Amino acid sequence: GRVVDPRGTTEEAQVEAALRPRRLADFPGQPRVREQLGLVLEAARRRGAPPDHVLLSGPPGLGKTTLAMIIAGELEQPIRITSGPAIQHAGDLAAVLSSLVEGEVLFLDEIHRMSRPAEEMLYLAMEDFRVDVIVGKGPGATAIPLELPPFTVVGATTRAGLLPAPLRDRFGFTGHLDFYATEDLVAILTRNAALLGIDADAHGIRQIASRSRGTPRIANRLLRRVRDWAQVHGSGHLDEGAARAALELFDVDELGLDRLDRAVLEALCTRFGGGPVGLSTLAVAVGEEPDTVETVAEPYLVREGYMIRTPRGRAASAAAWDHLGLTPPKDAVG
Ligand code: ADP
């Protein structure tokens, strides 16, 4: 478990649930998505009908689940939560769909990981509010159409491009979540420190916010680790000194990069001459799964301009060479 992994753990789920803002107005950051979504929801409320299906895309830990729950809250509707990997068979989805009540919000996390037959059933359900229940087997099998009450699907995916076009087209609105500005993370952390009863000052909060890789989930986790440090080694007061000491202990540098990020950049520069190099080769070089490198390290390295994605693989930028204190060869890509 890396402290800067944007994916949540099961142990974290409870504390995360307690910290989720419940209303759109209490959700800091993502001004564009907030305004777009606010409009979609308000219009639906005035029409007295469920809104279009909503797709939320963006890296893990940026608030997709939180927004899904806010959507249900704003619509004053119940929410059913499941995920692509949990739906192995079309029958699993049929069971969920046929038990929805009118207006209910169905949150499908990691919707790009649903099986193909389930996906096809979902198209039909989203478009016509109908599922075909297959009765019997083989040549004698018949499809019995089952009408569904109108409901709203909120899908979440780390990349909208991973969804097959027919499924993507069923969503009337797609919100793209981007990494948060430090100021927004300061707002989130200030609120959460108060909720958790942590005695924190503005400098301590800012230190955490600026090293949280633009990700609220990481910010919340670092807040808890710095609180631990302040309680064990300090006076309990979370200040800049406590934040610096704790983050050094957990290997998070001034830029929010940790050991894996630095290992990736170092491998790119010293072993592959700055690249380009394929993802799986790079992953082997740092002893990690390709998926971990791609979802945990890469998005932030790319966004901060340390890594470049090229058609032939990953390459180091001038900033990466600079950060490592190395001189790039003359023919380096970045
Ligand atoms: P995702 O579904 O995109 O992985 P979550 O919605 O589960 O992300 O958010 C992860 C954690 O970060 C939760 O504890 C949530 O409360 C917090 N969080 C995310 N976005 C915000 C936000 N804009 N304001 C406050 N907390 C947030």
mmCIF file with all atom_site columns, N, CA, C and O and ligand atoms in Angstrom, residues 6-8 12-13 15-21 26-30 58-68 107 109 156 177 180 184 188 191-192 215-218 220 224, ligand 1:
data_model
loop_
_atom_site.group_PDB
_atom_site.id
_atom_site.type_symbol
_atom_site.label_atom_id
_atom_site.label_alt_id
_atom_site.label_comp_id
_atom_site.label_asym_id
_atom_site.label_entity_id
_atom_site.label_seq_id
_atom_site.pdbx_PDB_ins_code
_atom_site.Cartn_x
_atom_site.Cartn_y
_atom_site.Cartn_z
_atom_site.occupancy
_atom_site.B_iso_or_equiv
_atom_site.pdbx_formal_charge
_atom_site.auth_seq_id
_atom_site.auth_comp_id
_atom_site.auth_asym_id
_atom_site.auth_atom_id
_atom_site.pdbx_PDB_model_num
ATOM   1   N N   . PRO A 1 6   ? -4.016  6.447  -5.511  1.00 0.00 ? 6   PRO A N   1
ATOM   2   C CA  . PRO A 1 6   ? -5.319  7.123  -5.542  1.00 0.00 ? 6   PRO A CA  1
ATOM   3   C C   . PRO A 1 6   ? -6.500  6.178  -5.388  1.00 0.00 ? 6   PRO A C   1
ATOM   4   O O   . PRO A 1 6   ? -7.629  6.622  -5.240  1.00 0.00 ? 6   PRO A O   1
ATOM   5   N N   . ARG A 1 7   ? -6.240  4.849  -5.446  1.00 0.00 ? 7   ARG A N   1
ATOM   6   C CA  . ARG A 1 7   ? -7.352  3.897  -5.300  1.00 0.00 ? 7   ARG A CA  1
ATOM   7   C C   . ARG A 1 7   ? -7.613  3.673  -3.819  1.00 0.00 ? 7   ARG A C   1
ATOM   8   O O   . ARG A 1 7   ? -6.680  3.552  -3.023  1.00 0.00 ? 7   ARG A O   1
ATOM   9   N N   . GLY A 1 8   ? -8.874  3.624  -3.446  1.00 0.00 ? 8   GLY A N   1
ATOM   10  C CA  . GLY A 1 8   ? -9.222  3.484  -2.036  1.00 0.00 ? 8   GLY A CA  1
ATOM   11  C C   . GLY A 1 8   ? -9.081  2.042  -1.561  1.00 0.00 ? 8   GLY A C   1
ATOM   12  O O   . GLY A 1 8   ? -9.145  1.121  -2.354  1.00 0.00 ? 8   GLY A O   1
ATOM   13  N N   . GLU A 1 12  ? -10.478 1.954  4.308   1.00 0.00 ? 12  GLU A N   1
ATOM   14  C CA  . GLU A 1 12  ? -10.695 3.396  4.246   1.00 0.00 ? 12  GLU A CA  1
ATOM   15  C C   . GLU A 1 12  ? -12.140 3.773  4.000   1.00 0.00 ? 12  GLU A C   1
ATOM   16  O O   . GLU A 1 12  ? -12.537 4.913  4.238   1.00 0.00 ? 12  GLU A O   1
ATOM   17  N N   . ALA A 1 13  ? -12.909 2.806  3.504   1.00 0.00 ? 13  ALA A N   1
ATOM   18  C CA  . ALA A 1 13  ? -14.248 3.116  3.010   1.00 0.00 ? 13  ALA A CA  1
ATOM   19  C C   . ALA A 1 13  ? -15.099 3.838  4.056   1.00 0.00 ? 13  ALA A C   1
ATOM   20  O O   . ALA A 1 13  ? -15.826 4.771  3.746   1.00 0.00 ? 13  ALA A O   1
ATOM   21  N N   . VAL A 1 15  ? -14.210 5.695  6.821   1.00 0.00 ? 15  VAL A N   1
ATOM   22  C CA  . VAL A 1 15  ? -13.834 7.072  7.119   1.00 0.00 ? 15  VAL A CA  1
ATOM   23  C C   . VAL A 1 15  ? -14.142 7.962  5.913   1.00 0.00 ? 15  VAL A C   1
ATOM   24  O O   . VAL A 1 15  ? -14.584 9.099  6.052   1.00 0.00 ? 15  VAL A O   1
ATOM   25  N N   . GLU A 1 16  ? -13.981 7.403  4.700   1.00 0.00 ? 16  GLU A N   1
ATOM   26  C CA  . GLU A 1 16  ? -14.295 8.183  3.498   1.00 0.00 ? 16  GLU A CA  1
ATOM   27  C C   . GLU A 1 16  ? -15.780 8.528  3.442   1.00 0.00 ? 16  GLU A C   1
ATOM   28  O O   . GLU A 1 16  ? -16.149 9.650  3.111   1.00 0.00 ? 16  GLU A O   1
ATOM   29  N N   . ALA A 1 17  ? -16.603 7.549  3.770   1.00 0.00 ? 17  ALA A N   1
ATOM   30  C CA  . ALA A 1 17  ? -18.052 7.787  3.712   1.00 0.00 ? 17  ALA A CA  1
ATOM   31  C C   . ALA A 1 17  ? -18.435 8.922  4.652   1.00 0.00 ? 17  ALA A C   1
ATOM   32  O O   . ALA A 1 17  ? -19.276 9.755  4.324   1.00 0.00 ? 17  ALA A O   1
ATOM   33  N N   . ALA A 1 18  ? -17.787 8.960  5.813   1.00 0.00 ? 18  ALA A N   1
ATOM   34  C CA  . ALA A 1 18  ? -18.129 9.985  6.796   1.00 0.00 ? 18  ALA A CA  1
ATOM   35  C C   . ALA A 1 18  ? -17.726 11.381 6.311   1.00 0.00 ? 18  ALA A C   1
ATOM   36  O O   . ALA A 1 18  ? -18.300 12.376 6.741   1.00 0.00 ? 18  ALA A O   1
ATOM   37  N N   . LEU A 1 19  ? -16.738 11.429 5.406   1.00 0.00 ? 19  LEU A N   1
ATOM   38  C CA  . LEU A 1 19  ? -16.220 12.738 4.987   1.00 0.00 ? 19  LEU A CA  1
ATOM   39  C C   . LEU A 1 19  ? -16.824 13.244 3.678   1.00 0.00 ? 19  LEU A C   1
ATOM   40  O O   . LEU A 1 19  ? -16.488 14.323 3.218   1.00 0.00 ? 19  LEU A O   1
ATOM   41  N N   . ARG A 1 20  ? -17.722 12.461 3.077   1.00 0.00 ? 20  ARG A N   1
ATOM   42  C CA  . ARG A 1 20  ? -18.257 12.874 1.778   1.00 0.00 ? 20  ARG A CA  1
ATOM   43  C C   . ARG A 1 20  ? -19.199 14.064 1.904   1.00 0.00 ? 20  ARG A C   1
ATOM   44  O O   . ARG A 1 20  ? -20.142 13.999 2.679   1.00 0.00 ? 20  ARG A O   1
ATOM   45  N N   . PRO A 1 21  ? -18.964 15.118 1.122   1.00 0.00 ? 21  PRO A N   1
ATOM   46  C CA  . PRO A 1 21  ? -19.970 16.188 1.100   1.00 0.00 ? 21  PRO A CA  1
ATOM   47  C C   . PRO A 1 21  ? -21.275 15.645 0.518   1.00 0.00 ? 21  PRO A C   1
ATOM   48  O O   . PRO A 1 21  ? -21.253 14.763 -0.337  1.00 0.00 ? 21  PRO A O   1
ATOM   49  N N   . ASP A 1 26  ? -21.664 22.010 -1.397  1.00 0.00 ? 26  ASP A N   1
ATOM   50  C CA  . ASP A 1 26  ? -20.578 21.751 -0.440  1.00 0.00 ? 26  ASP A CA  1
ATOM   51  C C   . ASP A 1 26  ? -19.408 21.010 -1.081  1.00 0.00 ? 26  ASP A C   1
ATOM   52  O O   . ASP A 1 26  ? -18.515 20.531 -0.383  1.00 0.00 ? 26  ASP A O   1
ATOM   53  N N   . PHE A 1 27  ? -19.445 20.858 -2.401  1.00 0.00 ? 27  PHE A N   1
ATOM   54  C CA  . PHE A 1 27  ? -18.422 20.087 -3.113  1.00 0.00 ? 27  PHE A CA  1
ATOM   55  C C   . PHE A 1 27  ? -17.411 21.062 -3.708  1.00 0.00 ? 27  PHE A C   1
ATOM   56  O O   . PHE A 1 27  ? -17.709 21.720 -4.708  1.00 0.00 ? 27  PHE A O   1
ATOM   57  N N   . PRO A 1 28  ? -16.223 21.194 -3.095  1.00 0.00 ? 28  PRO A N   1
ATOM   58  C CA  . PRO A 1 28  ? -15.270 22.174 -3.634  1.00 0.00 ? 28  PRO A CA  1
ATOM   59  C C   . PRO A 1 28  ? -14.601 21.651 -4.903  1.00 0.00 ? 28  PRO A C   1
ATOM   60  O O   . PRO A 1 28  ? -14.471 20.447 -5.078  1.00 0.00 ? 28  PRO A O   1
ATOM   61  N N   . GLY A 1 29  ? -14.172 22.562 -5.756  1.00 0.00 ? 29  GLY A N   1
ATOM   62  C CA  . GLY A 1 29  ? -13.427 22.188 -6.963  1.00 0.00 ? 29  GLY A CA  1
ATOM   63  C C   . GLY A 1 29  ? -14.334 21.763 -8.105  1.00 0.00 ? 29  GLY A C   1
ATOM   64  O O   . GLY A 1 29  ? -15.554 21.820 -8.003  1.00 0.00 ? 29  GLY A O   1
ATOM   65  N N   . GLN A 1 30  ? -13.717 21.366 -9.222  1.00 0.00 ? 30  GLN A N   1
ATOM   66  C CA  . GLN A 1 30  ? -14.445 20.913 -10.432 1.00 0.00 ? 30  GLN A CA  1
ATOM   67  C C   . GLN A 1 30  ? -15.552 21.901 -10.808 1.00 0.00 ? 30  GLN A C   1
ATOM   68  O O   . GLN A 1 30  ? -16.698 21.504 -11.024 1.00 0.00 ? 30  GLN A O   1
ATOM   69  N N   . GLY A 1 58  ? -12.717 10.169 -15.090 1.00 0.00 ? 58  GLY A N   1
ATOM   70  C CA  . GLY A 1 58  ? -11.553 10.811 -14.478 1.00 0.00 ? 58  GLY A CA  1
ATOM   71  C C   . GLY A 1 58  ? -10.790 9.830  -13.615 1.00 0.00 ? 58  GLY A C   1
ATOM   72  O O   . GLY A 1 58  ? -11.330 8.779  -13.246 1.00 0.00 ? 58  GLY A O   1
ATOM   73  N N   . PRO A 1 59  ? -9.543  10.154 -13.288 1.00 0.00 ? 59  PRO A N   1
ATOM   74  C CA  . PRO A 1 59  ? -8.706  9.260  -12.488 1.00 0.00 ? 59  PRO A CA  1
ATOM   75  C C   . PRO A 1 59  ? -9.339  8.929  -11.136 1.00 0.00 ? 59  PRO A C   1
ATOM   76  O O   . PRO A 1 59  ? -10.234 9.647  -10.673 1.00 0.00 ? 59  PRO A O   1
ATOM   77  N N   . PRO A 1 60  ? -8.896  7.846  -10.485 1.00 0.00 ? 60  PRO A N   1
ATOM   78  C CA  . PRO A 1 60  ? -9.462  7.458  -9.189  1.00 0.00 ? 60  PRO A CA  1
ATOM   79  C C   . PRO A 1 60  ? -9.246  8.542  -8.123  1.00 0.00 ? 60  PRO A C   1
ATOM   80  O O   . PRO A 1 60  ? -8.278  9.284  -8.193  1.00 0.00 ? 60  PRO A O   1
ATOM   81  N N   . GLY A 1 61  ? -10.180 8.593  -7.186  1.00 0.00 ? 61  GLY A N   1
ATOM   82  C CA  . GLY A 1 61  ? -9.998  9.454  -6.011  1.00 0.00 ? 61  GLY A CA  1
ATOM   83  C C   . GLY A 1 61  ? -10.387 10.899 -6.183  1.00 0.00 ? 61  GLY A C   1
ATOM   84  O O   . GLY A 1 61  ? -10.176 11.728 -5.298  1.00 0.00 ? 61  GLY A O   1
ATOM   85  N N   . LEU A 1 62  ? -10.998 11.245 -7.350  1.00 0.00 ? 62  LEU A N   1
ATOM   86  C CA  . LEU A 1 62  ? -11.331 12.654 -7.597  1.00 0.00 ? 62  LEU A CA  1
ATOM   87  C C   . LEU A 1 62  ? -12.771 12.995 -7.236  1.00 0.00 ? 62  LEU A C   1
ATOM   88  O O   . LEU A 1 62  ? -13.179 14.142 -7.344  1.00 0.00 ? 62  LEU A O   1
ATOM   89  N N   . GLY A 1 63  ? -13.575 11.999 -6.840  1.00 0.00 ? 63  GLY A N   1
ATOM   90  C CA  . GLY A 1 63  ? -14.917 12.345 -6.387  1.00 0.00 ? 63  GLY A CA  1
ATOM   91  C C   . GLY A 1 63  ? -16.061 11.819 -7.230  1.00 0.00 ? 63  GLY A C   1
ATOM   92  O O   . GLY A 1 63  ? -17.183 12.340 -7.141  1.00 0.00 ? 63  GLY A O   1
ATOM   93  N N   . LYS A 1 64  ? -15.836 10.782 -8.039  1.00 0.00 ? 64  LYS A N   1
ATOM   94  C CA  . LYS A 1 64  ? -16.917 10.262 -8.873  1.00 0.00 ? 64  LYS A CA  1
ATOM   95  C C   . LYS A 1 64  ? -18.023 9.626  -8.011  1.00 0.00 ? 64  LYS A C   1
ATOM   96  O O   . LYS A 1 64  ? -19.195 9.900  -8.212  1.00 0.00 ? 64  LYS A O   1
ATOM   97  N N   . THR A 1 65  ? -17.631 8.783  -7.055  1.00 0.00 ? 65  THR A N   1
ATOM   98  C CA  . THR A 1 65  ? -18.624 8.157  -6.172  1.00 0.00 ? 65  THR A CA  1
ATOM   99  C C   . THR A 1 65  ? -19.349 9.227  -5.355  1.00 0.00 ? 65  THR A C   1
ATOM   100 O O   . THR A 1 65  ? -20.573 9.178  -5.180  1.00 0.00 ? 65  THR A O   1
ATOM   101 N N   . THR A 1 66  ? -18.575 10.186 -4.871  1.00 0.00 ? 66  THR A N   1
ATOM   102 C CA  . THR A 1 66  ? -19.158 11.276 -4.084  1.00 0.00 ? 66  THR A CA  1
ATOM   103 C C   . THR A 1 66  ? -20.214 12.016 -4.901  1.00 0.00 ? 66  THR A C   1
ATOM   104 O O   . THR A 1 66  ? -21.315 12.283 -4.416  1.00 0.00 ? 66  THR A O   1
ATOM   105 N N   . LEU A 1 67  ? -19.885 12.312 -6.171  1.00 0.00 ? 67  LEU A N   1
ATOM   106 C CA  . LEU A 1 67  ? -20.843 13.032 -7.019  1.00 0.00 ? 67  LEU A CA  1
ATOM   107 C C   . LEU A 1 67  ? -22.084 12.192 -7.301  1.00 0.00 ? 67  LEU A C   1
ATOM   108 O O   . LEU A 1 67  ? -23.192 12.726 -7.350  1.00 0.00 ? 67  LEU A O   1
ATOM   109 N N   . ALA A 1 68  ? -21.894 10.877 -7.469  1.00 0.00 ? 68  ALA A N   1
ATOM   110 C CA  . ALA A 1 68  ? -23.055 10.011 -7.706  1.00 0.00 ? 68  ALA A CA  1
ATOM   111 C C   . ALA A 1 68  ? -24.013 10.098 -6.515  1.00 0.00 ? 68  ALA A C   1
ATOM   112 O O   . ALA A 1 68  ? -25.234 10.190 -6.682  1.00 0.00 ? 68  ALA A O   1
ATOM   113 N N   . PHE A 1 107 ? -25.840 3.567  -9.469  1.00 0.00 ? 107 PHE A N   1
ATOM   114 C CA  . PHE A 1 107 ? -24.432 3.937  -9.653  1.00 0.00 ? 107 PHE A CA  1
ATOM   115 C C   . PHE A 1 107 ? -23.640 2.709  -10.076 1.00 0.00 ? 107 PHE A C   1
ATOM   116 O O   . PHE A 1 107 ? -23.576 1.718  -9.357  1.00 0.00 ? 107 PHE A O   1
ATOM   117 N N   . ASP A 1 109 ? -20.005 1.793  -10.821 1.00 0.00 ? 109 ASP A N   1
ATOM   118 C CA  . ASP A 1 109 ? -18.596 2.170  -10.775 1.00 0.00 ? 109 ASP A CA  1
ATOM   119 C C   . ASP A 1 109 ? -17.831 1.259  -11.732 1.00 0.00 ? 109 ASP A C   1
ATOM   120 O O   . ASP A 1 109 ? -18.250 0.124  -11.965 1.00 0.00 ? 109 ASP A O   1
ATOM   121 N N   . ALA A 1 156 ? -19.375 5.452  -13.747 1.00 0.00 ? 156 ALA A N   1
ATOM   122 C CA  . ALA A 1 156 ? -18.062 6.056  -13.494 1.00 0.00 ? 156 ALA A CA  1
ATOM   123 C C   . ALA A 1 156 ? -17.001 5.222  -14.189 1.00 0.00 ? 156 ALA A C   1
ATOM   124 O O   . ALA A 1 156 ? -17.060 3.996  -14.191 1.00 0.00 ? 156 ALA A O   1
ATOM   125 N N   . LEU A 1 177 ? -13.810 14.803 -14.812 1.00 0.00 ? 177 LEU A N   1
ATOM   126 C CA  . LEU A 1 177 ? -13.174 15.319 -13.607 1.00 0.00 ? 177 LEU A CA  1
ATOM   127 C C   . LEU A 1 177 ? -11.666 15.411 -13.810 1.00 0.00 ? 177 LEU A C   1
ATOM   128 O O   . LEU A 1 177 ? -11.060 14.497 -14.352 1.00 0.00 ? 177 LEU A O   1
ATOM   129 N N   . TYR A 1 180 ? -7.391  18.368 -8.865  1.00 0.00 ? 180 TYR A N   1
ATOM   130 C CA  . TYR A 1 180 ? -7.800  19.577 -8.152  1.00 0.00 ? 180 TYR A CA  1
ATOM   131 C C   . TYR A 1 180 ? -6.641  20.561 -8.008  1.00 0.00 ? 180 TYR A C   1
ATOM   132 O O   . TYR A 1 180 ? -5.480  20.160 -7.874  1.00 0.00 ? 180 TYR A O   1
ATOM   133 N N   . ASP A 1 184 ? -8.283  24.203 -3.776  1.00 0.00 ? 184 ASP A N   1
ATOM   134 C CA  . ASP A 1 184 ? -9.477  23.376 -3.523  1.00 0.00 ? 184 ASP A CA  1
ATOM   135 C C   . ASP A 1 184 ? -9.166  22.294 -2.495  1.00 0.00 ? 184 ASP A C   1
ATOM   136 O O   . ASP A 1 184 ? -9.996  21.984 -1.641  1.00 0.00 ? 184 ASP A O   1
ATOM   137 N N   . ILE A 1 188 ? -10.907 21.468 1.126   1.00 0.00 ? 188 ILE A N   1
ATOM   138 C CA  . ILE A 1 188 ? -11.386 20.131 1.512   1.00 0.00 ? 188 ILE A CA  1
ATOM   139 C C   . ILE A 1 188 ? -10.741 19.693 2.825   1.00 0.00 ? 188 ILE A C   1
ATOM   140 O O   . ILE A 1 188 ? -11.407 19.213 3.749   1.00 0.00 ? 188 ILE A O   1
ATOM   141 N N   . ARG A 1 191 ? -11.987 21.582 5.982   1.00 0.00 ? 191 ARG A N   1
ATOM   142 C CA  . ARG A 1 191 ? -13.293 21.074 6.423   1.00 0.00 ? 191 ARG A CA  1
ATOM   143 C C   . ARG A 1 191 ? -13.133 19.714 7.111   1.00 0.00 ? 191 ARG A C   1
ATOM   144 O O   . ARG A 1 191 ? -13.698 19.467 8.173   1.00 0.00 ? 191 ARG A O   1
ATOM   145 N N   . ASN A 1 192 ? -12.328 18.820 6.504   1.00 0.00 ? 192 ASN A N   1
ATOM   146 C CA  . ASN A 1 192 ? -12.197 17.477 7.046   1.00 0.00 ? 192 ASN A CA  1
ATOM   147 C C   . ASN A 1 192 ? -11.434 17.446 8.370   1.00 0.00 ? 192 ASN A C   1
ATOM   148 O O   . ASN A 1 192 ? -11.752 16.641 9.250   1.00 0.00 ? 192 ASN A O   1
ATOM   149 N N   . THR A 1 215 ? -5.412  15.194 -5.716  1.00 0.00 ? 215 THR A N   1
ATOM   150 C CA  . THR A 1 215 ? -6.383  14.123 -5.485  1.00 0.00 ? 215 THR A CA  1
ATOM   151 C C   . THR A 1 215 ? -6.938  14.139 -4.056  1.00 0.00 ? 215 THR A C   1
ATOM   152 O O   . THR A 1 215 ? -6.200  13.875 -3.105  1.00 0.00 ? 215 THR A O   1
ATOM   153 N N   . PRO A 1 216 ? -8.231  14.415 -3.877  1.00 0.00 ? 216 PRO A N   1
ATOM   154 C CA  . PRO A 1 216 ? -8.799  14.479 -2.527  1.00 0.00 ? 216 PRO A CA  1
ATOM   155 C C   . PRO A 1 216 ? -8.573  13.211 -1.700  1.00 0.00 ? 216 PRO A C   1
ATOM   156 O O   . PRO A 1 216 ? -8.303  13.307 -0.503  1.00 0.00 ? 216 PRO A O   1
ATOM   157 N N   . ARG A 1 217 ? -8.681  12.034 -2.341  1.00 0.00 ? 217 ARG A N   1
ATOM   158 C CA  . ARG A 1 217 ? -8.493  10.808 -1.561  1.00 0.00 ? 217 ARG A CA  1
ATOM   159 C C   . ARG A 1 217 ? -7.089  10.760 -0.948  1.00 0.00 ? 217 ARG A C   1
ATOM   160 O O   . ARG A 1 217 ? -6.928  10.379 0.210   1.00 0.00 ? 217 ARG A O   1
ATOM   161 N N   . ILE A 1 218 ? -6.084  11.149 -1.728  1.00 0.00 ? 218 ILE A N   1
ATOM   162 C CA  . ILE A 1 218 ? -4.703  11.150 -1.217  1.00 0.00 ? 218 ILE A CA  1
ATOM   163 C C   . ILE A 1 218 ? -4.562  12.227 -0.136  1.00 0.00 ? 218 ILE A C   1
ATOM   164 O O   . ILE A 1 218 ? -3.950  11.994 0.907   1.00 0.00 ? 218 ILE A O   1
ATOM   165 N N   . ASN A 1 220 ? -6.825  13.322 1.917   1.00 0.00 ? 220 ASN A N   1
ATOM   166 C CA  . ASN A 1 220 ? -7.452  12.819 3.152   1.00 0.00 ? 220 ASN A CA  1
ATOM   167 C C   . ASN A 1 220 ? -6.567  11.795 3.845   1.00 0.00 ? 220 ASN A C   1
ATOM   168 O O   . ASN A 1 220 ? -6.471  11.764 5.075   1.00 0.00 ? 220 ASN A O   1
ATOM   169 N N   . ARG A 1 224 ? -4.516  12.046 7.605   1.00 0.00 ? 224 ARG A N   1
ATOM   170 C CA  . ARG A 1 224 ? -4.569  11.097 8.723   1.00 0.00 ? 224 ARG A CA  1
ATOM   171 C C   . ARG A 1 224 ? -3.165  10.674 9.163   1.00 0.00 ? 224 ARG A C   1
ATOM   172 O O   . ARG A 1 224 ? -2.914  10.499 10.342  1.00 0.00 ? 224 ARG A O   1
HETATM 173 P P1  . ADP B 2 .   ? -13.706 8.215  -6.940  1.00 0.00 ? 1   ADP B P1  1
HETATM 174 O O1  . ADP B 2 .   ? -15.064 7.587  -6.934  1.00 0.00 ? 1   ADP B O1  1
HETATM 175 O O2  . ADP B 2 .   ? -13.506 9.188  -8.071  1.00 0.00 ? 1   ADP B O2  1
HETATM 176 O O3  . ADP B 2 .   ? -12.574 7.234  -6.835  1.00 0.00 ? 1   ADP B O3  1
HETATM 177 P P2  . ADP B 2 .   ? -14.519 9.218  -4.316  1.00 0.00 ? 1   ADP B P2  1
HETATM 178 O O4  . ADP B 2 .   ? -15.766 9.941  -4.635  1.00 0.00 ? 1   ADP B O4  1
HETATM 179 O O5  . ADP B 2 .   ? -14.640 7.888  -3.680  1.00 0.00 ? 1   ADP B O5  1
HETATM 180 O O6  . ADP B 2 .   ? -13.579 9.138  -5.630  1.00 0.00 ? 1   ADP B O6  1
HETATM 181 O O7  . ADP B 2 .   ? -13.651 10.185 -3.395  1.00 0.00 ? 1   ADP B O7  1
HETATM 182 C C1  . ADP B 2 .   ? -12.555 9.721  -2.645  1.00 0.00 ? 1   ADP B C1  1
HETATM 183 C C2  . ADP B 2 .   ? -12.461 10.474 -1.350  1.00 0.00 ? 1   ADP B C2  1
HETATM 184 O O8  . ADP B 2 .   ? -12.172 11.830 -1.615  1.00 0.00 ? 1   ADP B O8  1
HETATM 185 C C3  . ADP B 2 .   ? -13.741 10.462 -0.515  1.00 0.00 ? 1   ADP B C3  1
HETATM 186 O O9  . ADP B 2 .   ? -13.401 10.361 0.848   1.00 0.00 ? 1   ADP B O9  1
HETATM 187 C C4  . ADP B 2 .   ? -14.368 11.808 -0.768  1.00 0.00 ? 1   ADP B C4  1
HETATM 188 O O10 . ADP B 2 .   ? -15.023 12.260 0.371   1.00 0.00 ? 1   ADP B O10 1
HETATM 189 C C5  . ADP B 2 .   ? -13.177 12.684 -1.080  1.00 0.00 ? 1   ADP B C5  1
HETATM 190 N N1  . ADP B 2 .   ? -13.536 13.698 -2.068  1.00 0.00 ? 1   ADP B N1  1
HETATM 191 C C6  . ADP B 2 .   ? -13.495 13.563 -3.410  1.00 0.00 ? 1   ADP B C6  1
HETATM 192 N N2  . ADP B 2 .   ? -13.844 14.706 -4.019  1.00 0.00 ? 1   ADP B N2  1
HETATM 193 C C7  . ADP B 2 .   ? -14.116 15.578 -3.038  1.00 0.00 ? 1   ADP B C7  1
HETATM 194 C C8  . ADP B 2 .   ? -14.531 16.937 -3.023  1.00 0.00 ? 1   ADP B C8  1
HETATM 195 N N3  . ADP B 2 .   ? -14.696 17.657 -4.144  1.00 0.00 ? 1   ADP B N3  1
HETATM 196 N N4  . ADP B 2 .   ? -14.727 17.499 -1.824  1.00 0.00 ? 1   ADP B N4  1
HETATM 197 C C9  . ADP B 2 .   ? -14.527 16.828 -0.685  1.00 0.00 ? 1   ADP B C9  1
HETATM 198 N N5  . ADP B 2 .   ? -14.123 15.552 -0.631  1.00 0.00 ? 1   ADP B N5  1
HETATM 199 C C10 . ADP B 2 .   ? -13.923 14.929 -1.793  1.00 0.00 ? 1   ADP B C10 1
#
